[in-house]
């Protein structure tokens, strides 16, 4: 009766796309490193909403959920162990709401993500700039005991995840840059509170759900200098399996959730106080499958401590 | 490179290493599901040779069906059936072996699994049209949107009962003729033929596997016409397994197929005239329910779907039951719910509100465990799921397994009829209608609150299961209690709906159990 999709899913799956989008810079996906013994920590608030979603590939609205909103406050930090090795941690508190129907939203601490980011290479490329190559390994694990069986009102998928990511950045001397990043995410089994479920054409007599892997990539272009960091991006999330939401059915945790999104960020570094920056991001889902057509806004601040 | 810089960073590095190792573990070893319903090959504890004389339910007895005497085991005709089995066994494909293994888990149990899957597949309400109305599923156009059927709980209860009762009746007739003619299975006649399915000790003619394949197919394709291809293929695979396993010859199978069809015809005729076709009603009739409730001074039920959806099968209460007559149904109808303006209702609503505002995680888990809403095998399917493990572990013969499911599903159908009769007699609103600020943890079903369908189904199923498996009785009752209270935890029912529904279900099950105690199977 209720259909939709999970914006959260993106975050969960990738620890990159959705909730944590605010703090993208100096995080898992980008081509920025903190220097040795520098900690960059911050908090971001995000507001994601949609009233249209893709039931499989059919775009529709649903009065039984109305407009679905997902809000999150994410705390994150990146620490430079060396100039070439950073560690990153983040954890969101998430709450959801549906404007239609009778079902109430849920709320709670979602998942902890830990990542190690390594700068593999930095080499001049022509006279115009330099090529940077990064490799990231990240893992995420649910912290809150939330249910993953109420999508789109669940706050997460309750799945352990591991991602391997490669990022290439071409940084021109005049501040312009081009960036490409891609990741493959393995996801662990999810346990439901019920003994059987139907998905992808089959009845499963178990409370366990296999989660398809996810591939995601993102292409960005932008400008960076000492004061601002302004990337614009196109990204895609492509789930490597899973069933579609059936006609007039609820979504399910292992659905094939795909999305193509565009987003833009402006980050501004203050001169005073010197180590503070603020960042805003807007993101929009252009196409999707088994997901809501989200519009998400994020605002956050980051503070840098040197030890 | 990775220069160490103090104990803090080395801790971080260890954490990173743990992430990486965890990831490798996740990627490498995490792709097996712990299924709760494996059906390994098992040999029945008894072949139940007397089952041919167990009391019939919806047929007059074995004499209603003709099964011609088979050619003798020593005859040239029967002997000619054996070499092809030997030849086929000598060159079995992997797919054929797997098929034999699949059906070795038990024909009745397998068809019950298949049926639950069908129910879950088709248990989806129609999507609204742009103008806010809903199209009705059409049996004559089952592949359309909406698909036919919408196998909601009453539809499902009826479906499980038709398949189970028809299988049981057909197998009793089969047992009768098996022992009447006593022709052994091919593997017992020809030492060159192996027995690749569990040895039941049963005479081969007519083949019980073929009977099951035919009776199940004919009823299921009536109930789930859009699944005809899958149903037909499964049935053919069951017959192939019987043949290739050395259990049945081609004449055993032909006779079983004919018998299964003949028994199914009795039930398809019954289904065509059992009142189901009138269960939807008309808008004028739906409006009359509300007007009658209002005339009694009660706040009537309203749909909480958006857009407002016609009530689910409001005349299912007039559909034919199994162990209960229409007057039994009326006689067992629970008394009225607390008035919507009463102090008791105010208190019960306040109790719902406490769960609406603050159910614990454990309570929400219980609400989800028993939710069994759209897209699932429904509460009757949940109780079939529970029963299946007990039937499997009891190593029953096919006919006794069929009896177990028939009794459970007779009582579940009677519970559906009785509960729906009460729901529309009283037309009582849901808590979220009486308290606009109440919200729910799960979807609100699209029919009146009193009494709780889950509680009625669960009270009935737990009682019949307790009769069949006395050692599990307290567990079944505890499950029924949990299923019932899950509806309060989900904030979609008042406590009265649950307590009175469970009691109603137990009384309904009494009719089936009284039949069962004297049908001859317990002797």
CSV table of N, CA and C in Angstrom, one decimal, chain B residues 383 408 411-412 455-469 472-481 502 505-506 509 513:
chain,number,residue,atom,x,y,z
B,383,UNK,N,0.4,-18.9,9.4
B,383,UNK,CA,0.1,-20.1,10.2
B,383,UNK,C,0.4,-21.4,9.4
B,408,UNK,N,-6.2,-27.3,9.4
B,408,UNK,CA,-5.8,-25.9,9.8
B,408,UNK,C,-6.5,-24.9,8.8
B,411,UNK,N,-10.3,-24.4,9.3
B,411,UNK,CA,-10.6,-23.5,10.5
B,411,UNK,C,-10.2,-22.1,10.1
B,412,UNK,N,-9.2,-21.9,9.3
B,412,UNK,CA,-8.8,-20.5,9.0
B,412,UNK,C,-9.8,-19.9,8.0
B,455,UNK,N,-6.2,-11.9,15.2
B,455,UNK,CA,-6.5,-12.6,16.5
B,455,UNK,C,-7.4,-13.8,16.2
B,456,UNK,N,-8.4,-13.6,15.3
B,456,UNK,CA,-9.3,-14.7,15.0
B,456,UNK,C,-8.6,-15.8,14.3
B,457,UNK,N,-7.8,-15.4,13.3
B,457,UNK,CA,-7.1,-16.5,12.6
B,457,UNK,C,-6.1,-17.2,13.5
B,458,UNK,N,-5.5,-16.4,14.4
B,458,UNK,CA,-4.5,-17.0,15.3
B,458,UNK,C,-5.1,-17.9,16.3
B,459,UNK,N,-6.2,-17.4,16.9
B,459,UNK,CA,-6.9,-18.3,17.9
B,459,UNK,C,-7.3,-19.6,17.3
B,460,UNK,N,-7.8,-19.5,16.0
B,460,UNK,CA,-8.3,-20.7,15.4
B,460,UNK,C,-7.1,-21.7,15.0
B,461,UNK,N,-6.1,-21.1,14.4
B,461,UNK,CA,-5.0,-21.9,14.0
B,461,UNK,C,-4.3,-22.6,15.2
B,462,UNK,N,-4.1,-21.8,16.2
B,462,UNK,CA,-3.4,-22.3,17.4
B,462,UNK,C,-4.2,-23.5,18.0
B,463,UNK,N,-5.5,-23.4,18.0
B,463,UNK,CA,-6.3,-24.4,18.6
B,463,UNK,C,-6.2,-25.7,17.7
B,464,UNK,N,-6.3,-25.6,16.4
B,464,UNK,CA,-6.2,-26.8,15.6
B,464,UNK,C,-4.8,-27.4,15.7
B,465,UNK,N,-3.7,-26.5,15.6
B,465,UNK,CA,-2.4,-27.0,15.7
B,465,UNK,C,-2.2,-27.7,17.1
B,466,UNK,N,-2.8,-27.2,18.1
B,466,UNK,CA,-2.7,-27.8,19.4
B,466,UNK,C,-3.3,-29.2,19.5
B,467,UNK,N,-4.4,-29.3,18.7
B,467,UNK,CA,-5.0,-30.6,18.6
B,467,UNK,C,-4.1,-31.6,17.8
B,468,UNK,N,-3.5,-31.1,16.7
B,468,UNK,CA,-2.6,-32.0,15.9
B,468,UNK,C,-1.3,-32.3,16.6
B,469,UNK,N,-0.7,-31.3,17.3
B,469,UNK,CA,0.6,-31.5,17.9
B,469,UNK,C,0.5,-31.0,19.3
B,472,UNK,N,3.1,-29.1,21.3
B,472,UNK,CA,3.4,-27.7,21.0
B,472,UNK,C,2.3,-26.8,21.4
B,473,UNK,N,1.3,-27.3,22.1
B,473,UNK,CA,0.1,-26.5,22.3
B,473,UNK,C,0.4,-25.1,23.0
B,474,UNK,N,1.2,-25.2,24.0
B,474,UNK,CA,1.4,-23.9,24.8
B,474,UNK,C,2.2,-23.0,23.9
B,475,UNK,N,3.1,-23.5,23.0
B,475,UNK,CA,3.8,-22.6,22.1
B,475,UNK,C,2.9,-22.0,21.1
B,476,UNK,N,1.9,-22.8,20.6
B,476,UNK,CA,1.0,-22.2,19.6
B,476,UNK,C,0.2,-21.1,20.3
B,477,UNK,N,-0.3,-21.3,21.5
B,477,UNK,CA,-1.1,-20.3,22.2
B,477,UNK,C,-0.3,-19.1,22.4
B,478,UNK,N,1.0,-19.2,22.8
B,478,UNK,CA,1.9,-18.1,23.0
B,478,UNK,C,2.1,-17.3,21.7
B,479,UNK,N,2.2,-18.0,20.6
B,479,UNK,CA,2.3,-17.3,19.3
B,479,UNK,C,1.0,-16.6,19.0
B,480,UNK,N,-0.1,-17.2,19.2
B,480,UNK,CA,-1.4,-16.6,19.0
B,480,UNK,C,-1.5,-15.3,19.8
B,481,UNK,N,-1.1,-15.4,21.1
B,481,UNK,CA,-1.2,-14.2,21.9
B,481,UNK,C,-0.3,-13.1,21.3
B,502,UNK,N,-9.6,-13.5,19.5
B,502,UNK,CA,-8.9,-14.8,19.8
B,502,UNK,C,-9.9,-15.8,20.3
B,505,UNK,N,-12.0,-17.0,17.5
B,505,UNK,CA,-11.2,-18.0,16.7
B,505,UNK,C,-11.2,-19.4,17.3
B,506,UNK,N,-11.0,-19.4,18.6
B,506,UNK,CA,-10.9,-20.7,19.3
B,506,UNK,C,-12.3,-21.4,19.2
B,509,UNK,N,-12.6,-22.8,15.7
B,509,UNK,CA,-11.7,-24.0,15.5
B,509,UNK,C,-12.4,-25.3,16.2
B,513,UNK,N,-12.2,-29.2,15.0
B,513,UNK,CA,-11.6,-30.2,15.8
B,513,UNK,C,-12.7,-31.3,16.2
